[in-house]
């Protein structure tokens, strides 16, 4: 890996401001999904290390919380600046361990940095209230105080942004964290920690526990009473485990879980805008985002034209190693992900779906998959119920608005939905009827630090980003003063 600053490539865990090995010296390999080659071996920590990290985080959090918000904001701003200054190196690290094209990695880094910047600003605007008292001899106030030390567990698909979206609001609020990154992508997390240290985030405030025994690390975080909040992004299945494990210590939870996003295109849509939106929503990160369109519902009148044009555009996607110039789509993260995508495509074809383009492993081999467009999809197929997490656009046909809304809502998930129409009444009607935390209208990309991100139903709890994001890391204390 050719980095301008090789010291950003770290292989030890980061606890209490120090780079540490596992006590027993264990390591695990991090591999490049584009070619399967070992990049580096990283410290494989266990549950005991989680306890050490919490031991460090508890006193560190107290002094961090006592640091003026203005100082915390300045440190976060420095961290943001360092992330931006080191974009090229961070992008190489991210692409090498995760596979997405360099341009997408750079986009993710800018997106991740925007949360650090935003929440640094928000740190200075945490305000309690003074309320009108119902009694003449009382005065009523609220303080907003940091919740304490929080545990964070993040996925591989956005190895920088998912960390920034959790750690930045937490640190801005005056909390400290113990974070476990995904096993496939620890290097981005460690590089972020290196830059956080350079920015002046004190020892113990941000701890990174790398390791492959996720169940044991997760359990240790959940079981410890000193962890007052868990924030998690990943599958619904693991989110449920963490919620169960946190019940005995009654922790506050933020869960960003799986999705099964519908994308609705009505006859009255601007077709160019809808195709563009579907391409962006479907193929970003090779379809491996929780908000990627998973089910594309297109109304009768434009179904054939939409499918034909989407297939033409999909066939033109340049698949390859994310480090190479001009590549639009990298490999899938691993064999498990690849097999799931293949199984969903095979299942759909066996039940009557037609392949307009793609439909199989890409000639690059490994976990590369062809951008795929399937028509004649129906609700008996796996793709209707489960998140595919791959570059497969399955197109379902509908006749009227009611039918489309019913199908879109017919899922346990409720993260993001997309809607394409030029009819203002329909825009409001359908946006209100969709049981989702996010509705994107006439666009395939909606995410920024300013809008609240999060789901309903089995897609999770809480919101990240926006003016609401910092509240997840604050407790409201009511102070009643007799005078
Ligand atoms: P995952 O298997 O749930 O893994 C996510 C994280 O949880 C990883 O760090 C993983 O560690 C850890 N983990 C696994 N089992 C655990 C356990 N028993 N206890 C504690 N931690 C555990 O999810 P994934 O397949 O990596 O990520 C894809 C999923 O994330 C998709 O469902 C996607 O929709 C969702 N996602 C949601 C959002 C959102 O904002 N809603 C954003 C991105 C992704 P290891 O890596 O070591 O196994």
Short mmCIF file of C-alpha atoms and ligand atoms in Angstrom, two decimals:
data_model
loop_
_atom_site.label_atom_id
_atom_site.label_comp_id
_atom_site.label_asym_id
_atom_site.label_seq_id
_atom_site.Cartn_x
_atom_site.Cartn_y
_atom_site.Cartn_z
CA UNK A 1 0.00 0.00 0.00
CA UNK A 2 1.64 3.27 -1.09
CA UNK A 3 0.72 5.97 1.40
CA UNK A 4 2.09 9.51 1.65
CA UNK A 5 1.98 8.98 5.40
CA UNK A 6 2.66 5.31 6.17
CA UNK A 7 2.08 5.89 9.90
CA UNK A 8 -1.66 5.92 9.14
CA UNK A 9 -1.51 2.18 8.56
CA UNK A 10 -1.87 0.76 12.06
CA UNK A 11 -2.11 -2.87 13.10
CA UNK A 12 -2.43 -2.58 16.87
CA UNK A 13 -5.56 -1.82 18.84
CA UNK A 14 -5.87 1.59 20.49
CA UNK A 15 -6.63 1.75 24.22
CA UNK A 16 -6.03 4.63 26.61
CA UNK A 17 -3.99 6.52 24.04
CA UNK A 18 -1.64 3.60 23.41
CA UNK A 19 -1.24 1.16 20.54
CA UNK A 20 -1.54 -2.29 22.05
CA UNK A 21 -1.16 -5.93 21.04
CA UNK A 22 -3.40 -8.69 22.30
CA UNK A 23 -2.08 -9.93 25.66
CA UNK A 24 -1.59 -13.39 24.17
CA UNK A 25 -0.13 -11.94 20.96
CA UNK A 26 -2.97 -13.19 18.76
CA UNK A 27 -3.55 -11.51 15.40
CA UNK A 28 -5.98 -11.84 12.52
CA UNK A 29 -5.47 -11.17 8.82
CA UNK A 30 -7.11 -8.33 6.91
CA UNK A 31 -7.51 -9.16 3.22
CA UNK A 32 -8.10 -7.15 0.06
CA UNK A 33 -11.44 -8.35 -1.36
CA UNK A 34 -10.33 -7.47 -4.91
CA UNK A 35 -7.57 -10.10 -4.96
CA UNK A 36 -7.81 -12.01 -1.68
CA UNK A 37 -4.28 -10.98 -0.67
CA UNK A 38 -3.31 -10.42 2.95
CA UNK A 39 -2.83 -6.70 3.64
CA UNK A 40 -1.66 -6.87 7.24
CA UNK A 41 -2.26 -8.74 10.50
CA UNK A 42 -4.10 -6.88 13.23
CA UNK A 43 -4.23 -7.40 17.02
CA UNK A 44 -6.97 -9.85 17.95
CA UNK A 45 -8.26 -8.67 21.34
CA UNK A 46 -10.69 -10.46 23.60
CA UNK A 47 -13.34 -9.58 26.18
CA UNK A 48 -10.72 -8.77 28.86
CA UNK A 49 -9.38 -6.02 26.64
CA UNK A 50 -12.88 -4.53 26.53
CA UNK A 51 -12.80 -4.28 30.32
CA UNK A 52 -9.38 -2.58 30.21
CA UNK A 53 -10.69 -0.14 27.64
CA UNK A 54 -13.71 0.67 29.81
CA UNK A 55 -11.40 1.09 32.84
CA UNK A 56 -9.55 3.74 30.83
CA UNK A 57 -12.65 5.34 29.36
CA UNK A 58 -14.43 5.97 32.67
CA UNK A 59 -11.99 8.52 34.18
CA UNK A 60 -11.17 9.92 30.73
CA UNK A 61 -14.84 10.62 30.12
CA UNK A 62 -15.14 12.59 33.36
CA UNK A 63 -12.37 15.00 32.43
CA UNK A 64 -13.49 15.16 28.78
CA UNK A 65 -17.00 16.11 29.92
CA UNK A 66 -15.50 18.79 32.17
CA UNK A 67 -13.57 20.25 29.21
CA UNK A 68 -15.43 23.32 27.91
CA UNK A 69 -17.62 22.51 24.93
CA UNK A 70 -15.77 25.17 22.96
CA UNK A 71 -12.50 23.27 23.45
CA UNK A 72 -14.11 19.96 22.51
CA UNK A 73 -15.50 21.64 19.41
CA UNK A 74 -12.05 22.94 18.45
CA UNK A 75 -10.50 19.50 18.85
CA UNK A 76 -13.24 17.93 16.72
CA UNK A 77 -12.68 20.60 14.11
CA UNK A 78 -8.96 19.74 14.04
CA UNK A 79 -9.87 16.06 13.68
CA UNK A 80 -12.16 16.94 10.76
CA UNK A 81 -9.40 18.96 9.10
CA UNK A 82 -6.90 16.13 9.49
CA UNK A 83 -9.34 13.64 7.98
CA UNK A 84 -9.84 15.92 4.98
CA UNK A 85 -6.08 16.61 4.63
CA UNK A 86 -5.40 12.85 4.63
CA UNK A 87 -8.22 11.93 2.26
CA UNK A 88 -5.93 10.34 -0.34
CA UNK A 89 -4.27 7.98 2.14
CA UNK A 90 -7.50 7.16 3.95
CA UNK A 91 -9.13 6.36 0.60
CA UNK A 92 -6.34 3.94 -0.31
CA UNK A 93 -6.67 2.21 3.07
CA UNK A 94 -10.47 2.07 2.76
CA UNK A 95 -10.51 0.77 -0.82
CA UNK A 96 -7.80 -1.79 -0.12
CA UNK A 97 -9.61 -3.36 2.81
CA UNK A 98 -13.19 -2.91 1.60
CA UNK A 99 -13.15 -2.88 -2.20
CA UNK A 100 -15.22 0.18 -3.13
CA UNK A 101 -13.76 2.36 -5.92
CA UNK A 102 -11.41 5.13 -4.82
CA UNK A 103 -13.84 7.85 -5.86
CA UNK A 104 -16.51 6.33 -3.61
CA UNK A 105 -14.02 6.03 -0.76
CA UNK A 106 -13.20 9.72 -1.11
CA UNK A 107 -16.90 10.51 -1.09
CA UNK A 108 -17.35 8.45 2.08
CA UNK A 109 -14.43 10.23 3.76
CA UNK A 110 -15.93 13.65 2.99
CA UNK A 111 -19.29 12.39 4.23
CA UNK A 112 -17.75 10.97 7.43
CA UNK A 113 -15.77 14.16 8.05
CA UNK A 114 -18.93 16.22 7.69
CA UNK A 115 -20.31 14.57 10.85
CA UNK A 116 -17.18 15.45 12.80
CA UNK A 117 -17.48 19.05 11.67
CA UNK A 118 -21.24 19.22 12.29
CA UNK A 119 -21.20 17.68 15.74
CA UNK A 120 -18.22 19.81 16.76
CA UNK A 121 -20.48 22.78 16.07
CA UNK A 122 -23.41 21.10 17.85
CA UNK A 123 -21.26 20.59 20.97
CA UNK A 124 -21.55 24.32 21.60
CA UNK A 125 -25.32 24.41 21.28
CA UNK A 126 -26.33 21.83 23.91
CA UNK A 127 -28.82 23.77 25.98
CA UNK A 128 -31.01 22.92 28.93
CA UNK A 129 -34.28 24.75 29.67
CA UNK A 130 -35.85 26.96 32.28
CA UNK A 131 -39.55 26.13 32.57
CA UNK A 132 -42.50 28.12 33.88
CA UNK A 133 -43.23 26.65 37.31
CA UNK A 134 -46.79 25.69 38.34
CA UNK A 135 -45.90 26.69 41.95
CA UNK A 136 -44.70 30.11 43.15
CA UNK A 137 -42.05 28.60 45.44
CA UNK A 138 -40.33 26.43 42.87
CA UNK A 139 -38.03 26.98 39.94
CA UNK A 140 -37.72 24.27 37.27
CA UNK A 141 -34.68 23.64 35.09
CA UNK A 142 -33.22 20.95 32.89
CA UNK A 143 -29.56 20.17 32.35
CA UNK A 144 -28.41 18.13 29.38
CA UNK A 145 -25.51 15.96 30.41
CA UNK A 146 -23.37 13.37 28.62
CA UNK A 147 -24.64 9.86 29.09
CA UNK A 148 -21.15 8.60 29.99
CA UNK A 149 -19.12 5.89 28.29
CA UNK A 150 -20.71 4.26 25.26
CA UNK A 151 -20.00 1.12 23.31
CA UNK A 152 -20.05 1.21 19.52
CA UNK A 153 -20.01 -1.62 16.99
CA UNK A 154 -19.75 -0.80 13.31
CA UNK A 155 -20.04 -2.64 9.98
CA UNK A 156 -17.64 -3.00 7.05
CA UNK A 157 -19.68 -1.28 4.35
CA UNK A 158 -18.84 2.30 5.46
CA UNK A 159 -15.75 1.78 7.62
CA UNK A 160 -15.11 5.51 8.11
CA UNK A 161 -18.55 7.09 7.94
CA UNK A 162 -20.32 4.70 10.33
CA UNK A 163 -17.64 5.40 12.93
CA UNK A 164 -17.71 9.16 12.44
CA UNK A 165 -21.52 9.19 12.62
CA UNK A 166 -21.37 7.62 16.10
CA UNK A 167 -18.13 8.83 17.64
CA UNK A 168 -18.46 12.49 16.61
CA UNK A 169 -21.82 13.13 18.33
CA UNK A 170 -20.75 11.09 21.35
CA UNK A 171 -17.51 12.97 21.81
CA UNK A 172 -19.21 16.28 21.10
CA UNK A 173 -21.66 15.53 23.92
CA UNK A 174 -18.79 14.83 26.34
CA UNK A 175 -18.92 11.03 26.23
CA UNK A 176 -16.07 8.57 25.74
CA UNK A 177 -16.27 5.40 23.66
CA UNK A 178 -15.08 1.86 23.27
CA UNK A 179 -15.53 0.90 19.63
CA UNK A 180 -15.29 -2.42 17.85
CA UNK A 181 -14.93 -2.06 14.09
CA UNK A 182 -15.90 -4.83 11.67
CA UNK A 183 -13.38 -7.60 11.35
CA UNK A 184 -12.99 -6.99 7.59
CA UNK A 185 -12.24 -3.26 7.96
CA UNK A 186 -10.29 -2.39 11.12
CA UNK A 187 -7.64 -0.37 9.27
CA UNK A 188 -9.88 2.61 8.50
CA UNK A 189 -10.94 2.72 12.17
CA UNK A 190 -7.35 2.67 13.39
CA UNK A 191 -6.32 5.38 10.92
CA UNK A 192 -9.19 7.52 12.22
CA UNK A 193 -7.95 6.95 15.78
CA UNK A 194 -4.43 8.00 14.77
CA UNK A 195 -5.82 11.26 13.37
CA UNK A 196 -8.00 11.75 16.46
CA UNK A 197 -4.88 11.52 18.62
CA UNK A 198 -3.06 14.04 16.44
CA UNK A 199 -6.07 16.34 16.77
CA UNK A 200 -5.77 16.26 20.56
CA UNK A 201 -8.51 13.88 21.63
CA UNK A 202 -7.19 12.80 25.05
CA UNK A 203 -6.14 9.24 25.93
CA UNK A 204 -9.04 7.00 26.95
CA UNK A 205 -11.72 9.08 25.22
CA UNK A 206 -11.70 7.04 22.01
CA UNK A 207 -10.71 3.40 22.33
CA UNK A 208 -10.64 0.92 19.44
CA UNK A 209 -10.84 -2.77 20.30
CA UNK A 210 -10.02 -4.87 17.24
CA UNK A 211 -10.83 -8.56 17.29
CA UNK A 212 -12.59 -11.41 15.56
CA UNK A 213 -14.63 -12.70 18.48
CA UNK A 214 -17.43 -10.20 17.95
CA UNK A 215 -19.96 -12.09 20.13
CA UNK A 216 -17.57 -12.03 23.13
CA UNK A 217 -16.58 -8.39 22.61
CA UNK A 218 -20.22 -7.39 22.17
CA UNK A 219 -21.26 -9.30 25.26
CA UNK A 220 -18.52 -7.70 27.36
CA UNK A 221 -19.67 -4.24 26.27
CA UNK A 222 -23.34 -4.98 26.91
CA UNK A 223 -22.77 -6.66 30.27
CA UNK A 224 -20.68 -3.86 31.76
CA UNK A 225 -22.76 -1.49 33.84
CA UNK A 226 -20.32 1.35 33.16
CA UNK A 227 -21.29 1.36 29.49
CA UNK A 228 -24.41 3.49 29.56
CA UNK A 229 -25.28 3.29 25.90
CA UNK A 230 -24.77 0.98 22.96
CA UNK A 231 -24.76 2.31 19.42
CA UNK A 232 -24.70 -0.23 16.64
CA UNK A 233 -24.91 -0.35 12.87
CA UNK A 234 -25.27 -3.74 11.25
CA UNK A 235 -27.73 -6.53 10.74
CA UNK A 236 -31.10 -6.70 12.49
CA UNK A 237 -30.17 -10.13 13.82
CA UNK A 238 -27.13 -8.80 15.71
CA UNK A 239 -29.03 -5.67 16.76
CA UNK A 240 -31.58 -7.89 18.50
CA UNK A 241 -28.79 -9.80 20.30
CA UNK A 242 -27.26 -6.56 21.56
CA UNK A 243 -30.63 -5.27 22.71
CA UNK A 244 -31.29 -8.49 24.62
CA UNK A 245 -27.81 -8.44 26.16
CA UNK A 246 -28.22 -4.82 27.22
CA UNK A 247 -31.51 -5.44 29.00
CA UNK A 248 -29.91 -6.43 32.31
CA UNK A 249 -28.02 -3.14 32.55
CA UNK A 250 -30.86 -1.07 30.99
CA UNK A 251 -28.74 0.79 28.48
CA UNK A 252 -29.89 3.43 26.07
CA UNK A 253 -29.76 1.94 22.54
CA UNK A 254 -29.22 3.34 19.06
CA UNK A 255 -29.64 0.73 16.36
CA UNK A 256 -29.12 1.30 12.64
CA UNK A 257 -30.14 -2.07 11.21
CA UNK A 258 -31.05 -3.74 7.97
CA UNK A 259 -33.23 -2.34 5.22
CA UNK A 260 -35.31 -3.53 2.30
CA UNK A 261 -35.76 -0.26 0.45
CA UNK A 262 -38.57 0.08 -2.08
CA UNK A 263 -38.10 2.45 -5.02
CA UNK A 264 -41.43 3.48 -6.55
CA UNK A 265 -41.62 4.89 -10.07
CA UNK A 266 -45.01 6.18 -11.18
CA UNK A 267 -46.18 6.78 -14.76
CA UNK A 268 -46.01 10.51 -14.03
CA UNK A 269 -42.30 10.39 -13.07
CA UNK A 270 -39.62 12.14 -15.06
CA UNK A 271 -38.05 9.00 -16.50
CA UNK A 272 -34.54 10.45 -16.84
CA UNK A 273 -34.58 11.49 -13.19
CA UNK A 274 -35.97 8.11 -12.10
CA UNK A 275 -33.34 6.12 -14.03
CA UNK A 276 -30.57 8.31 -12.68
CA UNK A 277 -31.95 7.95 -9.13
CA UNK A 278 -32.33 4.19 -9.44
CA UNK A 279 -28.75 3.82 -10.72
CA UNK A 280 -27.37 5.86 -7.81
CA UNK A 281 -29.48 4.17 -5.20
CA UNK A 282 -28.98 0.65 -6.52
CA UNK A 283 -25.30 0.46 -7.43
CA UNK A 284 -23.54 2.61 -4.84
CA UNK A 285 -20.99 0.48 -3.00
CA UNK A 286 -21.87 -2.42 -5.35
CA UNK A 287 -25.32 -2.47 -3.81
CA UNK A 288 -23.93 -3.01 -0.32
CA UNK A 289 -25.66 -0.24 1.58
CA UNK A 290 -28.59 -0.49 3.96
CA UNK A 291 -30.43 2.12 1.87
CA UNK A 292 -29.80 0.64 -1.58
CA UNK A 293 -33.02 0.13 -3.52
CA UNK A 294 -33.79 -3.55 -2.97
CA UNK A 295 -37.17 -3.68 -4.69
CA UNK A 296 -37.90 -1.44 -7.67
CA UNK A 297 -41.63 -1.04 -8.26
CA UNK A 298 -42.52 0.47 -11.65
CA UNK A 299 -46.00 1.34 -12.88
CA UNK A 300 -47.40 -0.44 -15.94
CA UNK A 301 -47.27 2.48 -18.36
CA UNK A 302 -43.49 2.93 -18.18
CA UNK A 303 -42.38 -0.52 -17.01
CA UNK A 304 -40.82 -1.79 -20.25
CA UNK A 305 -39.13 1.49 -21.13
CA UNK A 306 -37.74 1.89 -17.60
CA UNK A 307 -36.40 -1.69 -17.50
CA UNK A 308 -34.78 -1.38 -20.93
CA UNK A 309 -33.03 1.87 -20.08
CA UNK A 310 -31.93 0.71 -16.63
CA UNK A 311 -30.46 -2.44 -18.19
CA UNK A 312 -28.53 -0.41 -20.80
CA UNK A 313 -27.03 1.81 -18.12
CA UNK A 314 -26.29 -1.14 -15.84
CA UNK A 315 -24.48 -3.01 -18.61
CA UNK A 316 -22.17 0.03 -19.02
CA UNK A 317 -20.92 -0.09 -15.41
CA UNK A 318 -17.18 -0.66 -15.32
CA UNK A 319 -16.39 -3.45 -12.84
CA UNK A 320 -12.88 -3.92 -11.48
CA UNK A 321 -10.35 -3.38 -8.72
CA UNK A 322 -11.38 -0.24 -6.86
CA UNK A 323 -7.81 1.06 -6.92
CA UNK A 324 -7.79 1.17 -10.76
CA UNK A 325 -8.80 4.28 -12.70
CA UNK A 326 -12.29 4.48 -14.13
CA UNK A 327 -13.75 1.65 -12.06
CA UNK A 328 -17.39 2.14 -11.02
CA UNK A 329 -17.99 -1.06 -9.09
CA UNK A 330 -15.62 -3.15 -6.98
CA UNK A 331 -15.94 -6.68 -5.61
CA UNK A 332 -18.42 -7.81 -3.00
CA UNK A 333 -16.96 -7.88 0.48
CA UNK A 334 -16.53 -11.65 0.87
CA UNK A 335 -17.69 -15.11 -0.21
CA UNK A 336 -20.62 -15.03 2.19
CA UNK A 337 -21.91 -11.81 0.62
CA UNK A 338 -21.27 -13.13 -2.87
CA UNK A 339 -23.14 -16.39 -2.20
CA UNK A 340 -26.16 -14.50 -0.87
CA UNK A 341 -26.37 -12.36 -4.01
CA UNK A 342 -26.04 -15.40 -6.25
CA UNK A 343 -28.69 -17.27 -4.25
CA UNK A 344 -31.12 -14.35 -4.58
CA UNK A 345 -30.60 -14.14 -8.34
CA UNK A 346 -30.93 -17.92 -8.83
CA UNK A 347 -34.04 -17.96 -6.67
CA UNK A 348 -35.66 -15.17 -8.71
CA UNK A 349 -34.79 -16.81 -12.04
CA UNK A 350 -36.11 -20.18 -10.87
CA UNK A 351 -39.43 -18.49 -10.03
CA UNK A 352 -39.81 -16.77 -13.38
CA UNK A 353 -37.70 -13.60 -13.36
CA UNK A 354 -36.12 -12.59 -16.68
CA UNK A 355 -32.50 -11.44 -16.92
CA UNK A 356 -32.09 -8.24 -18.95
CA UNK A 357 -28.40 -7.93 -18.16
CA UNK A 358 -25.87 -9.62 -15.86
CA UNK A 359 -27.17 -12.37 -13.62
CA UNK A 360 -23.94 -14.14 -12.78
CA UNK A 361 -20.41 -13.97 -11.47
CA UNK A 362 -18.26 -11.37 -13.23
CA UNK A 363 -15.36 -12.50 -15.39
CA UNK A 364 -12.95 -10.86 -12.90
CA UNK A 365 -13.70 -13.91 -10.68
CA UNK A 366 -13.47 -13.86 -6.89
CA UNK A 367 -16.41 -12.04 -5.40
CA UNK A 368 -17.01 -9.75 -8.39
CA UNK A 369 -20.63 -9.84 -9.58
CA UNK A 370 -22.16 -8.51 -12.78
CA UNK A 371 -24.48 -5.52 -12.49
CA UNK A 372 -27.80 -7.25 -12.95
CA UNK A 373 -31.30 -6.23 -13.99
CA UNK A 374 -34.17 -8.68 -13.50
CA UNK A 375 -37.78 -8.14 -14.60
CA UNK A 376 -41.02 -9.97 -13.86
CA UNK A 377 -40.21 -10.05 -10.17
CA UNK A 378 -42.89 -11.09 -7.68
CA UNK A 379 -43.42 -11.32 -3.95
CA UNK A 380 -42.65 -15.05 -3.74
CA UNK A 381 -38.99 -14.31 -4.42
CA UNK A 382 -36.30 -13.93 -1.74
CA UNK A 383 -35.46 -10.46 -3.02
CA UNK A 384 -38.88 -9.27 -1.96
CA UNK A 385 -38.31 -10.13 1.71
CA UNK A 386 -34.55 -10.08 2.27
CA UNK A 387 -31.85 -7.51 1.77
CA UNK A 388 -29.77 -8.67 -1.23
CA UNK A 389 -26.74 -6.42 -0.54
CA UNK A 390 -25.47 -6.66 -4.09
CA UNK A 391 -25.67 -5.07 -7.56
CA UNK A 392 -29.01 -6.61 -8.51
CA UNK A 393 -31.95 -4.49 -9.62
CA UNK A 394 -35.15 -6.52 -9.39
CA UNK A 395 -38.10 -4.77 -11.06
CA UNK A 396 -41.67 -5.42 -9.93
CA UNK A 397 -44.73 -4.25 -11.88
CA UNK A 398 -47.71 -2.41 -10.33
CA UNK A 399 -50.93 -0.92 -11.59
CA UNK A 400 -52.15 1.61 -9.04
CA UNK A 401 -50.87 3.71 -6.14
CA UNK A 402 -52.60 1.73 -3.42
CA UNK A 403 -51.09 -1.52 -4.64
CA UNK A 404 -47.61 0.05 -4.76
CA UNK A 405 -47.82 1.42 -1.21
CA UNK A 406 -49.08 -1.91 0.12
CA UNK A 407 -46.23 -3.83 -1.51
CA UNK A 408 -43.64 -1.26 -0.40
CA UNK A 409 -44.79 -1.53 3.22
CA UNK A 410 -45.04 -5.32 3.14
CA UNK A 411 -41.75 -5.89 4.96
CA UNK A 412 -40.43 -6.08 8.51
CA UNK A 413 -37.98 -3.27 7.61
CA UNK A 414 -38.51 0.49 7.45
CA UNK A 415 -35.29 2.36 6.77
CA UNK A 416 -35.34 4.20 3.43
CA UNK A 417 -37.83 4.41 0.56
CA UNK A 418 -37.62 6.21 -2.78
CA UNK A 419 -40.41 7.77 -4.75
CA UNK A 420 -40.40 9.19 -8.28
CA UNK A 421 -43.35 11.30 -9.38
CA UNK A 422 -43.96 14.79 -10.76
CA UNK A 423 -47.42 14.93 -9.19
CA UNK A 424 -47.35 17.03 -6.01
CA UNK A 425 -50.47 15.51 -4.45
CA UNK A 426 -49.10 12.02 -4.97
CA UNK A 427 -45.74 13.12 -3.59
CA UNK A 428 -47.34 14.06 -0.26
CA UNK A 429 -49.81 11.16 -0.17
CA UNK A 430 -47.24 8.47 -0.81
CA UNK A 431 -44.53 10.04 1.39
CA UNK A 432 -46.97 10.02 4.29
CA UNK A 433 -48.14 6.46 3.64
CA UNK A 434 -44.69 4.88 3.40
CA UNK A 435 -43.74 3.27 6.72
CA UNK A 436 -40.09 4.30 6.57
CA UNK A 437 -37.73 6.54 8.54
CA UNK A 438 -36.54 8.20 5.35
CA UNK A 439 -38.35 8.98 2.08
CA UNK A 440 -36.26 10.28 -0.82
CA UNK A 441 -38.34 11.94 -3.53
CA UNK A 442 -37.02 12.30 -7.08
CA UNK A 443 -33.46 11.58 -5.99
CA UNK A 444 -31.36 8.50 -5.37
CA UNK A 445 -29.06 10.12 -2.83
CA UNK A 446 -30.29 11.83 0.32
CA UNK A 447 -27.73 11.36 3.04
CA UNK A 448 -25.88 14.25 4.66
CA UNK A 449 -24.88 15.34 8.14
CA UNK A 450 -27.90 17.67 8.24
CA UNK A 451 -30.78 15.21 7.69
CA UNK A 452 -31.79 12.68 10.40
CA UNK A 453 -30.83 9.14 9.40
CA UNK A 454 -32.60 6.14 10.89
CA UNK A 455 -35.32 3.58 10.54
CA UNK A 456 -38.60 2.36 11.96
CA UNK A 457 -39.88 -1.19 12.55
CA UNK A 458 -37.06 -3.74 12.50
CA UNK A 459 -34.67 -1.25 10.89
CA UNK A 460 -33.76 0.26 14.22
CA UNK A 461 -34.03 2.86 16.93
CA UNK A 462 -32.83 6.43 17.12
CA UNK A 463 -31.46 8.88 14.59
CA UNK A 464 -27.92 9.70 13.52
CA UNK A 465 -26.75 13.02 12.14
CA UNK A 466 -28.83 16.20 12.14
CA UNK A 467 -29.77 18.37 15.10
CA UNK A 468 -31.29 15.26 16.74
CA UNK A 469 -28.16 13.07 16.61
CA UNK A 470 -26.45 14.51 19.67
CA UNK A 471 -29.52 13.86 21.86
CA UNK A 472 -28.81 10.14 21.63
CA UNK A 473 -25.70 10.77 23.77
CA UNK A 474 -27.29 13.11 26.32
CA UNK A 475 -29.44 12.59 29.38
CA UNK A 476 -31.95 15.19 30.48
CA UNK A 477 -31.67 15.98 34.18
CA UNK A 478 -34.61 17.75 35.77
CA UNK A 479 -33.66 20.13 38.58
CA UNK A 480 -36.47 21.42 40.79
CA UNK A 481 -35.42 24.24 43.13
CA UNK A 482 -37.48 25.30 46.13
CA UNK A 483 -37.03 28.99 46.86
P1 LIG B 1 -23.31 -7.67 11.06
O1 LIG B 1 -22.95 -9.06 10.78
O2 LIG B 1 -24.43 -7.39 11.97
O3 LIG B 1 -21.97 -7.00 11.60
C1 LIG B 1 -21.91 -5.66 12.04
C2 LIG B 1 -20.96 -5.56 13.21
O4 LIG B 1 -21.45 -6.36 14.28
C3 LIG B 1 -19.55 -6.06 12.91
O5 LIG B 1 -18.62 -5.26 13.62
C4 LIG B 1 -19.57 -7.46 13.48
O6 LIG B 1 -18.30 -7.94 13.87
C5 LIG B 1 -20.43 -7.26 14.71
N1 LIG B 1 -21.05 -8.48 15.23
C6 LIG B 1 -21.38 -9.60 14.58
N2 LIG B 1 -21.94 -10.49 15.43
C7 LIG B 1 -21.97 -9.90 16.65
C8 LIG B 1 -22.42 -10.29 17.95
N3 LIG B 1 -23.00 -11.46 18.17
N4 LIG B 1 -22.29 -9.42 18.97
C9 LIG B 1 -21.71 -8.22 18.77
N5 LIG B 1 -21.26 -7.78 17.58
C10 LIG B 1 -21.39 -8.61 16.53
O7 LIG B 1 -23.65 -6.86 9.76
P2 LIG B 1 -22.82 -6.81 8.40
O8 LIG B 1 -23.20 -7.94 7.55
O9 LIG B 1 -21.37 -6.64 8.67
O10 LIG B 1 -23.35 -5.43 7.82
C11 LIG B 1 -24.40 -5.39 6.96
C12 LIG B 1 -25.70 -5.05 7.66
O11 LIG B 1 -25.59 -3.77 8.24
C13 LIG B 1 -26.84 -4.98 6.69
O12 LIG B 1 -27.97 -5.59 7.23
C14 LIG B 1 -27.07 -3.48 6.56
O13 LIG B 1 -28.37 -3.15 6.18
C15 LIG B 1 -26.72 -2.99 7.89
N6 LIG B 1 -26.38 -1.58 7.85
C16 LIG B 1 -27.27 -0.70 8.38
C17 LIG B 1 -27.01 0.66 8.32
C18 LIG B 1 -27.98 1.63 8.88
O14 LIG B 1 -27.60 2.78 9.05
N7 LIG B 1 -29.21 1.25 9.19
C19 LIG B 1 -25.83 1.12 7.75
C20 LIG B 1 -24.93 0.19 7.22
C21 LIG B 1 -25.23 -1.17 7.29
P3 LIG B 1 -17.43 -8.87 12.89
O15 LIG B 1 -17.16 -8.05 11.70
O16 LIG B 1 -16.21 -9.15 13.68
O17 LIG B 1 -18.27 -10.08 12.62
#
